[in-house]
Short mmCIF file of C-alpha atoms in Angstrom, two decimals:
data_model
loop_
_atom_site.label_atom_id
_atom_site.label_comp_id
_atom_site.label_asym_id
_atom_site.label_seq_id
_atom_site.Cartn_x
_atom_site.Cartn_y
_atom_site.Cartn_z
CA UNK A 1 29.57 -1.14 37.30
CA UNK A 2 31.24 -3.95 39.15
CA UNK A 3 31.57 -4.01 42.89
CA UNK A 4 35.06 -3.92 44.45
CA UNK A 5 34.58 -7.47 45.63
CA UNK A 6 34.29 -8.77 42.15
CA UNK A 7 37.66 -7.26 41.21
CA UNK A 8 39.57 -9.46 43.67
CA UNK A 9 41.47 -12.61 42.76
CA UNK A 10 39.44 -15.52 41.58
CA UNK A 11 38.52 -17.81 44.48
CA UNK A 12 39.97 -20.88 42.81
CA UNK A 13 43.52 -19.58 43.35
CA UNK A 14 43.14 -18.74 47.07
CA UNK A 15 43.60 -21.07 50.01
CA UNK A 16 40.48 -22.23 51.86
CA UNK A 17 41.26 -19.87 54.75
CA UNK A 18 41.60 -16.88 52.48
CA UNK A 19 38.31 -17.72 50.75
CA UNK A 20 36.44 -17.61 54.07
CA UNK A 21 38.03 -14.34 55.10
CA UNK A 22 39.76 -15.85 58.18
CA UNK A 23 42.80 -13.90 59.20
CA UNK A 24 45.79 -15.23 61.17
CA UNK A 25 48.88 -13.89 62.85
CA UNK A 26 51.98 -13.19 60.86
CA UNK A 27 55.27 -14.78 61.76
CA UNK A 28 56.55 -11.38 62.87
CA UNK A 29 53.67 -10.98 65.36
CA UNK A 30 54.27 -14.46 66.77
CA UNK A 31 58.00 -13.73 67.16
CA UNK A 32 57.29 -10.45 68.99
CA UNK A 33 54.94 -12.22 71.43
CA UNK A 34 57.49 -15.01 72.02
CA UNK A 35 60.18 -12.39 72.67
CA UNK A 36 57.98 -10.64 75.26
CA UNK A 37 57.22 -13.96 76.97
CA UNK A 38 60.94 -14.81 77.05
CA UNK A 39 61.78 -11.44 78.64
CA UNK A 40 59.09 -11.95 81.29
CA UNK A 41 60.43 -15.43 82.00
CA UNK A 42 64.00 -14.15 82.36
CA UNK A 43 62.86 -11.50 84.83
CA UNK A 44 60.63 -13.88 86.84
CA UNK A 45 62.97 -16.87 87.28
CA UNK A 46 65.58 -15.21 89.57
CA UNK A 47 62.80 -13.79 91.72
CA UNK A 48 61.15 -17.20 92.02
CA UNK A 49 64.43 -18.90 92.92
CA UNK A 50 65.00 -16.25 95.62
CA UNK A 51 61.58 -17.09 97.06
CA UNK A 52 62.42 -20.80 97.02
CA UNK A 53 65.66 -20.16 98.94
CA UNK A 54 63.73 -18.15 101.51
CA UNK A 55 61.15 -20.92 101.86
CA UNK A 56 63.88 -23.52 102.45
CA UNK A 57 65.17 -21.35 105.29
CA UNK A 58 61.75 -20.55 106.77
CA UNK A 59 60.46 -24.16 106.87
CA UNK A 60 62.53 -25.32 109.88
CA UNK A 61 61.77 -22.04 111.66
CA UNK A 62 58.02 -22.58 111.28
CA UNK A 63 58.48 -26.12 112.53
CA UNK A 64 60.38 -24.88 115.60
CA UNK A 65 57.58 -22.41 116.31
CA UNK A 66 55.04 -25.24 116.03
CA UNK A 67 57.08 -27.29 118.51
CA UNK A 68 57.24 -24.31 120.90
CA UNK A 69 53.49 -23.71 120.76
CA UNK A 70 52.77 -27.43 121.22
CA UNK A 71 55.18 -27.67 124.17
CA UNK A 72 53.61 -24.63 125.82
CA UNK A 73 50.07 -25.92 125.30
CA UNK A 74 50.90 -29.44 126.53
CA UNK A 75 52.75 -28.09 129.58
CA UNK A 76 49.74 -26.02 130.62
CA UNK A 77 47.13 -28.68 129.86
CA UNK A 78 48.99 -31.53 131.57
CA UNK A 79 50.43 -29.33 134.34
CA UNK A 80 53.96 -30.64 133.87
CA UNK A 81 57.08 -29.22 132.23
CA UNK A 82 57.99 -29.96 128.63
CA UNK A 83 61.21 -29.47 126.74
CA UNK A 84 62.30 -29.15 123.16
CA UNK A 85 65.67 -30.81 122.67
CA UNK A 86 67.72 -28.84 120.16
CA UNK A 87 70.09 -31.34 118.60
CA UNK A 88 72.57 -30.90 115.74
CA UNK A 89 70.19 -32.14 113.09
CA UNK A 90 66.76 -32.32 114.72
CA UNK A 91 64.27 -31.12 117.33
CA UNK A 92 62.58 -33.44 119.79
CA UNK A 93 59.53 -32.45 121.84
CA UNK A 94 58.97 -34.46 125.02
CA UNK A 95 57.87 -34.08 128.64
CA UNK A 96 60.70 -33.46 131.11
CA UNK A 97 59.51 -36.34 133.30
CA UNK A 98 58.43 -38.99 130.82
CA UNK A 99 57.81 -41.71 133.43
CA UNK A 100 54.03 -41.04 133.40
CA UNK A 101 53.48 -42.08 129.80
CA UNK A 102 56.47 -44.08 128.69
CA UNK A 103 54.50 -45.51 125.75
CA UNK A 104 53.97 -42.09 124.16
CA UNK A 105 56.56 -41.31 121.48
CA UNK A 106 58.15 -37.84 121.40
CA UNK A 107 57.62 -35.58 118.38
CA UNK A 108 60.69 -35.29 116.15
CA UNK A 109 61.64 -33.03 113.25
CA UNK A 110 64.83 -33.54 111.21
CA UNK A 111 66.60 -30.47 109.90
CA UNK A 112 67.70 -30.34 106.25
CA UNK A 113 71.32 -31.42 105.76
CA UNK A 114 72.60 -27.96 104.77
CA UNK A 115 70.88 -26.13 107.65
CA UNK A 116 72.63 -25.08 110.87
CA UNK A 117 71.42 -23.10 113.84
CA UNK A 118 72.84 -21.43 116.93
CA UNK A 119 71.15 -20.26 120.11
CA UNK A 120 71.67 -17.34 122.46
CA UNK A 121 70.32 -17.75 125.96
CA UNK A 122 69.49 -14.85 128.24
CA UNK A 123 73.00 -14.46 129.76
CA UNK A 124 75.03 -15.26 126.62
CA UNK A 125 76.89 -12.51 124.77
CA UNK A 126 76.81 -14.20 121.37
CA UNK A 127 75.21 -17.08 119.50
CA UNK A 128 76.61 -20.48 120.42
CA UNK A 129 76.40 -23.63 118.32
CA UNK A 130 75.56 -26.13 121.01
CA UNK A 131 75.23 -29.70 119.89
CA UNK A 132 72.67 -30.70 122.51
CA UNK A 133 70.59 -28.04 124.23
CA UNK A 134 67.14 -28.08 125.74
CA UNK A 135 64.46 -25.41 125.71
CA UNK A 136 62.30 -25.54 128.83
CA UNK A 137 58.53 -24.87 128.98
CA UNK A 138 57.01 -24.64 132.47
CA UNK A 139 53.45 -25.65 133.43
CA UNK A 140 52.46 -22.00 133.93
CA UNK A 141 52.94 -21.34 130.19
CA UNK A 142 56.27 -19.55 130.31
CA UNK A 143 59.26 -20.66 128.30
CA UNK A 144 62.93 -19.90 128.54
CA UNK A 145 63.69 -16.70 126.56
CA UNK A 146 65.99 -17.47 123.63
CA UNK A 147 67.32 -16.05 120.41
CA UNK A 148 67.95 -18.27 117.40
CA UNK A 149 70.17 -17.91 114.34
CA UNK A 150 69.39 -20.23 111.42
CA UNK A 151 71.88 -20.43 108.53
CA UNK A 152 71.79 -22.09 105.14
CA UNK A 153 74.69 -21.47 102.75
CA UNK A 154 75.13 -17.66 102.82
CA UNK A 155 71.58 -16.93 103.98
CA UNK A 156 70.52 -16.42 107.59
CA UNK A 157 67.53 -15.58 109.77
CA UNK A 158 67.84 -14.33 113.33
CA UNK A 159 64.83 -14.07 115.68
CA UNK A 160 63.78 -13.82 119.31
CA UNK A 161 61.09 -15.93 120.94
CA UNK A 162 58.69 -14.28 123.39
CA UNK A 163 58.87 -16.16 126.72
CA UNK A 164 55.21 -15.47 127.52
CA UNK A 165 53.63 -16.75 124.30
CA UNK A 166 56.37 -18.89 122.72
CA UNK A 167 55.99 -17.06 119.39
CA UNK A 168 58.57 -15.36 117.19
CA UNK A 169 58.74 -11.65 118.03
CA UNK A 170 61.53 -9.93 116.14
CA UNK A 171 63.09 -11.23 113.00
CA UNK A 172 66.05 -10.17 110.88
CA UNK A 173 67.15 -11.94 107.75
CA UNK A 174 69.65 -11.84 104.92
CA UNK A 175 68.83 -13.90 101.86
CA UNK A 176 70.93 -13.56 98.72
#
């Protein structure tokens, strides 16, 4: 009696892959996998773009916090007041009395073109868009208490800075 293997097609008529017994994916299986990958991509792209918008808004805020911590540290170490100038399109960190080291250049950070911010000082009722304001850091480590509102297109972040540590304390945001 012949074995079932001997009843198959003659090997001369089969492709080299079929002769070796190698199996592959059908076109239907490949299409199903590509469809699943496309669905995952469609779901992931809006989420990733939302994260990118949030990062574009958070970058200048992190930079402002770095300036605040540096101003506080320098004021305490050098025993002299520092200030962060809050300009329309940039921040500048410098000592209040810069006559001691006139050769030292102040730190500067330029805001992105589509970014705006407003500040609310302790006695203010609402956020004000001041073109030139200064944020004072005294030699004892305290800073002027302030609230900030950063806006980019329709997105915004509002936060308060702790006057004792110079760090962001409360934060609210709306990002579309």
